[in-house]
Amino acid sequence: PYLMSVGFQSCHTLGRLILSSLFNAPTLFLCLLAGWGLVATLLTASWLLERKSQQLAYLSIGMWSISLGCLLQAVRGLLATGLGSGIGISIVFIGVGFIWLGFRVFDGLSKSYVVAFAFSGVWTLFFFCAGGAYTQPNTRVAVYTLLLVPQVALIIHSIWQGWKQERLPARLFLMAMLICYDTITLMRLPLAILAPVNDVGGIYQTPWFGFLLFILYVNGLGIGIGIFSLSYERSLRQYKRVSEVDSLTGVLNRRAFNELVERQISERGGGVALVGRGSPGPKAGRPGVGRPPKKARPLTAVRPVRRHLEDRERAGPVRQVELHHCLTRFPRVEAAHGQQPLPCLH
């Protein structure tokens, strides 16, 4: 038993030394500075190309704020306590608030500057007005965790609201990364109780702190990638819509409609109905009366059709020869033609 106890203590000491040397907190803060700074630089470059994008401006400011906060925490051993831990972490909360505002603007949701920056205000009041409580490292870790977790949860909730409006795959990736980030951050509370943090010269020496910080660093890089993927997917979907939808009538153009019809027919193998509605022709009466202007004819033909379309129905222009070609290739397709506003595609 004595040898087992000595061996266990030796392994435990060796493990602490390895974790402390591999996951040094100031070095990891510098890594966070580099990672967030790179994301901030790319977002700023994107904003310079698209100055009207308010969400890119918010996200850029948020990333730069978090980078500055990481820098102050990395060198807090060389700075006054209030500047490194107090102002530095407060700036991090401001950056997270700007990121929340960016996602709200991205999805057209309401935003509140009070909600965005309240967490930073609470941390500042705690650090400078709590009467010496900030000198306890475990108290700082607990308060920081209890403030950051709900703030990140607000971002997750905002992304979820956006997912219900626009189902971009990058939203799921972002939510997964942020949920992992919140979970890992929340683990600091029980760990601070089981293995209290030791603050030596402004540097946390507890092994688990550096290890969790490394995981958060990797997770943060994933969040940066997710933000770029989300913007890319939105832009790709907008370009696709512009190339497929007629700007005058608001319905699919001929190429996109034909591709949709053939895809639906191939997937369903039947049970597809094409129903046509003729364009308005000249009416009897005085010459030049009864036929709408050339640019107004598509709108006159499409408006009554769009009013009767259901969720799974689409409208689009089809020529008579194209309809005949479709019926020849797919004999199981039913077609009808009339002047009533009937669904174009089931």
PDB file of C-alpha atoms in Angstrom, residues 103 156 159 163 168-181 218-230 233:
ATOM      1  CA  PHE A 103     -26.148  37.722 -35.315  1.00  0.00           C
ATOM      2  CA  ILE A 156     -27.118  30.283 -29.359  1.00  0.00           C
ATOM      3  CA  ILE A 159     -28.864  31.551 -34.069  1.00  0.00           C
ATOM      4  CA  TRP A 163     -32.504  28.707 -38.133  1.00  0.00           C
ATOM      5  CA  LEU A 168     -28.517  27.300 -43.370  1.00  0.00           C
ATOM      6  CA  PRO A 169     -26.377  24.232 -42.441  1.00  0.00           C
ATOM      7  CA  ALA A 170     -23.657  26.430 -40.918  1.00  0.00           C
ATOM      8  CA  ARG A 171     -26.100  27.435 -38.187  1.00  0.00           C
ATOM      9  CA  LEU A 172     -26.130  23.877 -36.829  1.00  0.00           C
ATOM     10  CA  PHE A 173     -22.317  23.784 -36.823  1.00  0.00           C
ATOM     11  CA  LEU A 174     -22.158  27.135 -35.034  1.00  0.00           C
ATOM     12  CA  MET A 175     -24.704  26.097 -32.427  1.00  0.00           C
ATOM     13  CA  ALA A 176     -22.808  22.865 -31.771  1.00  0.00           C
ATOM     14  CA  MET A 177     -19.521  24.773 -31.325  1.00  0.00           C
ATOM     15  CA  LEU A 178     -21.107  27.334 -29.021  1.00  0.00           C
ATOM     16  CA  ILE A 179     -22.850  24.652 -26.936  1.00  0.00           C
ATOM     17  CA  CYS A 180     -19.484  22.905 -26.508  1.00  0.00           C
ATOM     18  CA  TYR A 181     -17.905  26.245 -25.584  1.00  0.00           C
ATOM     19  CA  VAL A 218      -9.626  25.018 -30.582  1.00  0.00           C
ATOM     20  CA  ASN A 219     -13.354  25.527 -30.160  1.00  0.00           C
ATOM     21  CA  GLY A 220     -12.972  29.248 -30.818  1.00  0.00           C
ATOM     22  CA  LEU A 221     -11.273  28.548 -34.140  1.00  0.00           C
ATOM     23  CA  GLY A 222     -14.270  26.399 -35.087  1.00  0.00           C
ATOM     24  CA  ILE A 223     -16.606  29.277 -34.193  1.00  0.00           C
ATOM     25  CA  GLY A 224     -14.634  31.616 -36.469  1.00  0.00           C
ATOM     26  CA  ILE A 225     -14.874  29.123 -39.335  1.00  0.00           C
ATOM     27  CA  GLY A 226     -18.609  28.772 -38.692  1.00  0.00           C
ATOM     28  CA  ILE A 227     -19.159  32.537 -38.921  1.00  0.00           C
ATOM     29  CA  PHE A 228     -17.455  32.680 -42.318  1.00  0.00           C
ATOM     30  CA  SER A 229     -19.383  29.626 -43.517  1.00  0.00           C
ATOM     31  CA  LEU A 230     -22.651  31.227 -42.463  1.00  0.00           C
ATOM     32  CA  GLU A 233     -23.960  30.234 -47.420  1.00  0.00           C
TER      33      GLU A 233
END
